[in-house]
Each structure stands twice: as structure tokens, then as C-alpha cells.
PDB file of C-alpha atoms in Angstrom:
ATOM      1  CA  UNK A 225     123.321 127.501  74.712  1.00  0.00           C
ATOM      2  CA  UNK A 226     126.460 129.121  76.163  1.00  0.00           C
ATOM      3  CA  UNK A 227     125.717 131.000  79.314  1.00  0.00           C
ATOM      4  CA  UNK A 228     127.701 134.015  78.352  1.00  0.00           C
ATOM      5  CA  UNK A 229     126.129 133.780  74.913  1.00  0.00           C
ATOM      6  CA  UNK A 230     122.675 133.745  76.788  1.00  0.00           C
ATOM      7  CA  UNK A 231     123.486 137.061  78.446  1.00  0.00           C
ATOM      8  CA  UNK A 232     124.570 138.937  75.502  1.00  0.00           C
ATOM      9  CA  UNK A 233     121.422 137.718  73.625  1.00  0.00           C
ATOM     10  CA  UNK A 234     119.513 139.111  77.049  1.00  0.00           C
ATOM     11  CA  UNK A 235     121.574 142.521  76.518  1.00  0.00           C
ATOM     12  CA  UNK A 236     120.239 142.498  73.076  1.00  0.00           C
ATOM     13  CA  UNK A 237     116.728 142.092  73.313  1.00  0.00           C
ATOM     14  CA  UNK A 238     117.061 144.691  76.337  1.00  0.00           C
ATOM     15  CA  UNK A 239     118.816 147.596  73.963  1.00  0.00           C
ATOM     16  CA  UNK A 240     116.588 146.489  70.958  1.00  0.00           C
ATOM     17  CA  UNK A 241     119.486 145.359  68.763  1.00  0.00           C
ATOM     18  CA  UNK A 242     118.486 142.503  65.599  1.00  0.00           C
ATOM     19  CA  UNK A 243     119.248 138.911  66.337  1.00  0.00           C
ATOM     20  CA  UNK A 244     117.395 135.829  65.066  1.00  0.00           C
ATOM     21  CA  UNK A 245     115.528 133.853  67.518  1.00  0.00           C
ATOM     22  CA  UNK A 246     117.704 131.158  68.469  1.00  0.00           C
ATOM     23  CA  UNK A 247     117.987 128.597  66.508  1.00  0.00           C
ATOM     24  CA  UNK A 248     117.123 130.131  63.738  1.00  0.00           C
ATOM     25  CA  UNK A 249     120.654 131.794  61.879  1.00  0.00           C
ATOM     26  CA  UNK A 250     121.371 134.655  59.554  1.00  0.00           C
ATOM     27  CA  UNK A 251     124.676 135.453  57.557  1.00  0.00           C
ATOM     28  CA  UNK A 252     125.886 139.012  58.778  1.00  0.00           C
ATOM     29  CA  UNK A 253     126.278 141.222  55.977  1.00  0.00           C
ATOM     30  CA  UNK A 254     129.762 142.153  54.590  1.00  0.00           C
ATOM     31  CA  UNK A 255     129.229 145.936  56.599  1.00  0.00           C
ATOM     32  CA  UNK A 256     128.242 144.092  59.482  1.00  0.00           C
ATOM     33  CA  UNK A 257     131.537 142.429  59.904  1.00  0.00           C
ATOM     34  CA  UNK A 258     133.272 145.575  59.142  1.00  0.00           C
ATOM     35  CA  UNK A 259     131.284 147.041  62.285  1.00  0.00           C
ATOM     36  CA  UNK A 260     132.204 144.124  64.180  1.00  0.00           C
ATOM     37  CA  UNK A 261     135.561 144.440  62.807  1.00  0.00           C
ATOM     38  CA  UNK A 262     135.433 147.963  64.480  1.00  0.00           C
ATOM     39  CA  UNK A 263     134.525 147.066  67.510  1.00  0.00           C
ATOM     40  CA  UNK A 264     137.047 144.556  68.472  1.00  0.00           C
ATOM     41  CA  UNK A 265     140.018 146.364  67.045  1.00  0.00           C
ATOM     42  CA  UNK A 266     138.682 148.976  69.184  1.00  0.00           C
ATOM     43  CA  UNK A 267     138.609 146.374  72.301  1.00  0.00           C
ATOM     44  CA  UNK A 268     141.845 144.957  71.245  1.00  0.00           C
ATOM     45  CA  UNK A 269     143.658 148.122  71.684  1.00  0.00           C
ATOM     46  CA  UNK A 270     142.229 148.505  75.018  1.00  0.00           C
ATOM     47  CA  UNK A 271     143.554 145.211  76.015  1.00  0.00           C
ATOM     48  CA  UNK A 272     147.101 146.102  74.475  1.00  0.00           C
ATOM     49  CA  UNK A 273     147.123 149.855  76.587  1.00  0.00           C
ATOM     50  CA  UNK A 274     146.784 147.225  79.354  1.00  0.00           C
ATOM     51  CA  UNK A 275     149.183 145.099  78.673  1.00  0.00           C
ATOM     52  CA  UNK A 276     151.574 147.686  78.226  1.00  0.00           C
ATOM     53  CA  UNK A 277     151.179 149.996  81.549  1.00  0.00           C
ATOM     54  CA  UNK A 278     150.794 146.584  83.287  1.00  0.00           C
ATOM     55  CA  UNK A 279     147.102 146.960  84.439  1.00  0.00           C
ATOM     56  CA  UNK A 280     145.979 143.581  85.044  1.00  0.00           C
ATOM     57  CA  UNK A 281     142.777 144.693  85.995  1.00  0.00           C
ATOM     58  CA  UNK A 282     142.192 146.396  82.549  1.00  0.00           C
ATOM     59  CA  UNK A 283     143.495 143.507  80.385  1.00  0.00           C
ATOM     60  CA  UNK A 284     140.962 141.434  82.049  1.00  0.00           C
ATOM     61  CA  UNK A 285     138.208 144.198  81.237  1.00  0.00           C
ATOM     62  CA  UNK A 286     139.806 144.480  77.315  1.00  0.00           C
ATOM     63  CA  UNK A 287     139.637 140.410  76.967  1.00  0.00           C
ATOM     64  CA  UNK A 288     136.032 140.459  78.667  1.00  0.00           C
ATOM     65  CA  UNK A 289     135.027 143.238  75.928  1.00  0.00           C
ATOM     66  CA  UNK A 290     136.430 141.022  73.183  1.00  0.00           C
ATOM     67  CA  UNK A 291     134.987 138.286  74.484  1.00  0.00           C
ATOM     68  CA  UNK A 292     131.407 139.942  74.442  1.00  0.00           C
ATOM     69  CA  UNK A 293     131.649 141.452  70.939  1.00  0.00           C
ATOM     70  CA  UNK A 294     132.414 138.160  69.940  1.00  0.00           C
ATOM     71  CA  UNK A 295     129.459 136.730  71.491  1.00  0.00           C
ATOM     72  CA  UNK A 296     127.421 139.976  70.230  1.00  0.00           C
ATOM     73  CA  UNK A 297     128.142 138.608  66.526  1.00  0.00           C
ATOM     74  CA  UNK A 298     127.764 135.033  67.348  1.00  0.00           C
ATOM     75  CA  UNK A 299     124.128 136.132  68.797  1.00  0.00           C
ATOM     76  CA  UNK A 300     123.389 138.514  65.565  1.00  0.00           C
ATOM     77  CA  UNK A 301     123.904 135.412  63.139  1.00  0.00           C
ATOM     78  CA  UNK A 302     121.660 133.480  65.698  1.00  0.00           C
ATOM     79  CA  UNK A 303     124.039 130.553  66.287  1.00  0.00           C
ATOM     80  CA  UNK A 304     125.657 128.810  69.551  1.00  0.00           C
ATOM     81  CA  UNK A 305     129.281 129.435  70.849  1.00  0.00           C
ATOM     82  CA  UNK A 306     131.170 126.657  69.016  1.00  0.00           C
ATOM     83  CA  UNK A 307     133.283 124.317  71.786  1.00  0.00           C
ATOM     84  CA  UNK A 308     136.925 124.651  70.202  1.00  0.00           C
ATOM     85  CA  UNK A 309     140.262 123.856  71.829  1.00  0.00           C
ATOM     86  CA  UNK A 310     142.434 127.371  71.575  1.00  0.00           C
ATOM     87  CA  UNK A 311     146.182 127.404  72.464  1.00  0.00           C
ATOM     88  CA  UNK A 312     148.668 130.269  72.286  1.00  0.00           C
ATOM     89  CA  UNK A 313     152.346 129.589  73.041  1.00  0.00           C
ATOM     90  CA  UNK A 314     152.363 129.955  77.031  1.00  0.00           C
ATOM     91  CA  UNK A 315     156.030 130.962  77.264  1.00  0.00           C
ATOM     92  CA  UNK A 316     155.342 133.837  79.552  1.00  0.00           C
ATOM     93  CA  UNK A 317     155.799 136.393  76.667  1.00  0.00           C
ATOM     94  CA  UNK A 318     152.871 139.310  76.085  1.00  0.00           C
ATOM     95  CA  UNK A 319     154.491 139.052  72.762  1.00  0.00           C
ATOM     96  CA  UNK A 320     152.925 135.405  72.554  1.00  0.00           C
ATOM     97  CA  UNK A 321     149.620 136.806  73.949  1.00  0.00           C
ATOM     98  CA  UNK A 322     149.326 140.179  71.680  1.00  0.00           C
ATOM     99  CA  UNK A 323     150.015 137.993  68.743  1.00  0.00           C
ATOM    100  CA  UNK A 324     147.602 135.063  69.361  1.00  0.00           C
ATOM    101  CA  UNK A 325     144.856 137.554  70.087  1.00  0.00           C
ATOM    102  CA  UNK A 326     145.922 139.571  67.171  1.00  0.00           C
ATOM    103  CA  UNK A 327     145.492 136.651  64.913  1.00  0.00           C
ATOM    104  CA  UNK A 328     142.058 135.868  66.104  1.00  0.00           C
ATOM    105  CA  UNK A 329     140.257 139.042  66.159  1.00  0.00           C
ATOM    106  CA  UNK A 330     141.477 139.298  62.258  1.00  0.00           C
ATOM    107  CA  UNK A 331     140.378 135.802  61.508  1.00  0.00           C
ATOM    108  CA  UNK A 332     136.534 137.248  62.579  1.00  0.00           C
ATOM    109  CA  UNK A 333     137.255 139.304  59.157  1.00  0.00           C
ATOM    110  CA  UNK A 334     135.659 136.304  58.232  1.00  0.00           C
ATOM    111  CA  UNK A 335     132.394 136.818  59.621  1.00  0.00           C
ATOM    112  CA  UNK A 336     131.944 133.350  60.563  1.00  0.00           C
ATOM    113  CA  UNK A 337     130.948 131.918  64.026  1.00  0.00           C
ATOM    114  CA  UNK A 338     133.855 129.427  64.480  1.00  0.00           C
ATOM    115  CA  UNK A 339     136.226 132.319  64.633  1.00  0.00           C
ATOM    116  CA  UNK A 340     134.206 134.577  66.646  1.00  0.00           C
ATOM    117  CA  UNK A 341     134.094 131.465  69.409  1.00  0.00           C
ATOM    118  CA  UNK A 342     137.709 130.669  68.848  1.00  0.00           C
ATOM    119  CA  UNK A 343     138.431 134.623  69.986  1.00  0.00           C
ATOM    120  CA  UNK A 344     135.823 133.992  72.908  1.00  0.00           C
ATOM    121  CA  UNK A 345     137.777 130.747  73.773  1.00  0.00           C
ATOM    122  CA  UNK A 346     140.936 132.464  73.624  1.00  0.00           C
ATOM    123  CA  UNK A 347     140.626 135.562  75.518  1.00  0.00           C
ATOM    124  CA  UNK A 348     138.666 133.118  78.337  1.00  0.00           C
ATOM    125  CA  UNK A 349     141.816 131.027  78.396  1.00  0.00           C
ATOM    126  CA  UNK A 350     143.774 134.295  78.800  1.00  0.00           C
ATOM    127  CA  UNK A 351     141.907 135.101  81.654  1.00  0.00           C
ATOM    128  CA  UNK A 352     142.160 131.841  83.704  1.00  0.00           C
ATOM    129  CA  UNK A 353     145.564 130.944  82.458  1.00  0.00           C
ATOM    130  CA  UNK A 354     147.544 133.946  81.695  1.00  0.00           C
ATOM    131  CA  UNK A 355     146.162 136.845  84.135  1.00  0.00           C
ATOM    132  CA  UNK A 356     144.441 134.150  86.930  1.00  0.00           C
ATOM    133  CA  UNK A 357     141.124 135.562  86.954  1.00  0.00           C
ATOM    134  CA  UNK A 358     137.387 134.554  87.469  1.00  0.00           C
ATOM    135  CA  UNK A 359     136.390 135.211  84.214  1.00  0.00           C
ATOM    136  CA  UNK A 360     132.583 134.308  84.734  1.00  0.00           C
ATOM    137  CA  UNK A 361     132.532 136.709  87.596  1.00  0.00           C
ATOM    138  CA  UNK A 362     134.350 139.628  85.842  1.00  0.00           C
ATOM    139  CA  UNK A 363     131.933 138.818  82.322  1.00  0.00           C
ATOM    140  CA  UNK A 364     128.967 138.910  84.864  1.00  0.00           C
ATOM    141  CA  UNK A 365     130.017 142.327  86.107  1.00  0.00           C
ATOM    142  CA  UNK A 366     130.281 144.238  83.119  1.00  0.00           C
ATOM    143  CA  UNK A 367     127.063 142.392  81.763  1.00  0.00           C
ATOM    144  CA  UNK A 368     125.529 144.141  84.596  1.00  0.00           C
ATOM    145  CA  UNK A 369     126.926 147.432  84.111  1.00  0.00           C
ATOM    146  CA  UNK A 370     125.774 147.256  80.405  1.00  0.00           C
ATOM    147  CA  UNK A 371     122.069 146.136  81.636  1.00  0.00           C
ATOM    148  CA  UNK A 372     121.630 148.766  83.991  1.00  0.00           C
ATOM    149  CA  UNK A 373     123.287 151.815  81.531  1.00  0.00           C
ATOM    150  CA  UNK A 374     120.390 154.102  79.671  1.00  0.00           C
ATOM    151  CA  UNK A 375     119.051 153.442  76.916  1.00  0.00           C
ATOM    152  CA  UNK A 376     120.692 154.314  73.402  1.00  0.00           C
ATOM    153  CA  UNK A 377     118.980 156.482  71.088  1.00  0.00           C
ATOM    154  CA  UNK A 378     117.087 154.572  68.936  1.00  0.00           C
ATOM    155  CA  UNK A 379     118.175 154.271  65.238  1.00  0.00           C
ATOM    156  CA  UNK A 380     119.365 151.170  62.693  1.00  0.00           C
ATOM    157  CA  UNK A 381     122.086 152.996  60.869  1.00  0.00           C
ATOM    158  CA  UNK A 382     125.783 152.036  61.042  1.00  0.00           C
ATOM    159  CA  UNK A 383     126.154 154.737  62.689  1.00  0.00           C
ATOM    160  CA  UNK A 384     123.691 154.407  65.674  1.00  0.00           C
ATOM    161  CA  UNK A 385     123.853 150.520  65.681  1.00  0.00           C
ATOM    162  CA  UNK A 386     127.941 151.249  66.207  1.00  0.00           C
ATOM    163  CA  UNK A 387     126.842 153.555  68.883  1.00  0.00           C
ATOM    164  CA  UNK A 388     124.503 151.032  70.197  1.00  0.00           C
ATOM    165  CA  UNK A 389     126.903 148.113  70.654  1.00  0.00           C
ATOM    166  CA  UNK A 390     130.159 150.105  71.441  1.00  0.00           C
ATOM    167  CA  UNK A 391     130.793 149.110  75.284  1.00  0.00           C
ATOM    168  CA  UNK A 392     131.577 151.803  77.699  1.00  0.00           C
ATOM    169  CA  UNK A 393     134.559 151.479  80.023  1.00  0.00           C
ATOM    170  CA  UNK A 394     134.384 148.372  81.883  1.00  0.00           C
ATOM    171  CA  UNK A 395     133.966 148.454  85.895  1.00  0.00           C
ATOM    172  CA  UNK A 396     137.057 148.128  88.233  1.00  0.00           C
ATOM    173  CA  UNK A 397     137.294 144.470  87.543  1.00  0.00           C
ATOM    174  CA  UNK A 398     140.072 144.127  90.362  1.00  0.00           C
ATOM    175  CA  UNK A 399     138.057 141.621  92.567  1.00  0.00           C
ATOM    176  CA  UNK A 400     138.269 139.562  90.003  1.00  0.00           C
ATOM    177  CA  UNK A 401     141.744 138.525  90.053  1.00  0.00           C
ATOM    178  CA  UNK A 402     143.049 136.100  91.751  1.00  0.00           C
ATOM    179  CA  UNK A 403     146.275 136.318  93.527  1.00  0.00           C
TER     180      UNK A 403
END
């Protein structure tokens, strides 16, 4: 199993959110993928503030988000990361960026896991390629943030669940880039 996948299954089963035991799989229902639907467009527009004031250190924190909602509905159907070659058109342009990324999170619409691991491919390539990060370390730190927050109240409606799995501002991720 994928080792980021591994720790948002561990964040689960900490903050009481459903997921099948793994290998067992579910289908996520159609207002499930409009909640995950939420949530990235909510990360993805956190990563685009970033790229527009220029905060490196917050686009890595927006493609970390994305990356673990992504995960978070890969782990809720109960399936593995699938290993997929992702390219965007490295010409230097955000433009190229915003629009691959853009693509991907509404290709998730779909609810199925190869898109949700070709958005986690992508915004890990981002972070290596297009920022020069340590994405494992800057993943690991917000997973620990998100471990050690208090608990949510508990509750299974949309509304509490989207409560429940919305991430909080990410940590100063700075000692995470490279330069």
C-alpha cells in the first residue's frame, strides 16, 4: 500500500471517519463525490492564491492538501494509490500548471480511484519538479499537524463529515523547499 495512502487511512481511523478495511472496496456515493468535489476545489483555490502572490511555501501546502483529499477518497472506497505516469507541459508557465491541475481535480467528478491517484501523482510531480520540494517531508508534516489537532464533533451528516475532513491551514512548510 502507498505510504501516504497508509497515513491518511491512519488519520481516518484516528478521527473516526468510514473506510473499508483494506482490501476490501466500496463505490462512494454520488454525494460523496460532490463532498470530495468540495473539498479539493476548496484546496485548489488555495494552491492558485499561492501561485498568484508567489508563496512557494503555500503552493506546496495547497498541492499537499490536494494530494491528501485525494488519498482521503482513494482510502474511503478502500482501494490502493494506482502507479500512473502524469505529465503537464513543463514550459515554465503557471498557466501550464493551473490548467493541468485544473483538469485533474475535475476528472475526480468521476469518483473513481484512477483519477484521484492521477491528481495525487500530479500535484507530487509538482512538488519535486515544478516548486523543488521534499514532498514526503512536507506530506509528513501536515499529517502530523492533522494527528495531533482535537477531535471533531462527532456526527455522519454531510455536514459534519465535511467538517470532519476539511483540513485546517497547513504548517509553515518552508523547510521543505529546496533551494
Amino acid at each position: 500500500m502507498n505510504k501516504h495512502l497508509q497515513l491518511v487511512r491512519e488519520f481516518h481511523k484516528r478521527f473516526g471517519i468510514a473506510q473499508p478495511e483494506y482490501p476490501e472496496t466500496a463505490h462512494l456515493s454520488a454525494m460523496d463525490i460532490v463532498m470530495r468535489q468540495a473539498l479539493l476545489f476548496q484546496c485548489g483555490q488555495e494552491t492558485f492564491t499561492a501561485i498568484v502572490v508567489s508563496d512557494m511555501a503555500k503552493m506546496l501546502a495547497g498541492l499537499v492538501d490536494l494530494s491528501y483529499n485525494a488519498l482521503a477518497a482513494i482510502a474511503c472506497r478502500g482501494d490502493d494509490v494506482v502507479n500512473l505516469h502524469v505529465n503537464w507541459r513543463q514550459d515554465g508557465s503557471v498557466l501550464s500548471v493551473v490548467n493541468a491541475l485544473s483538469e485533474k481535480i475535475h476528472k475526480c467528478g468521476s469518483g473513481e480511484t484512477v483519477d484521484y491517484s492521477a491528481l495525487y501523482h500530479l500535484c507530487q510531480q509538482l512538488a519535486l519538479r515544478f516548486i523543488n520540494a521534499d514532498f514526503d517531508g512536507a506530506f509528513l508534516a501536515v499529517h502530523q499537524q492533522l494527528i495531533n489537532s482535537p477531535a471533531q464533533e462527532p456526527g455522519n451528516d454531510y455536514a459534519h463529515r465535511l467538517a470532519r475532513e476539511t483540513l485546517p491551514a497547513a504548517p509553515d512548510l518552508t523547510d521543505s523547499l529546496y533551494e
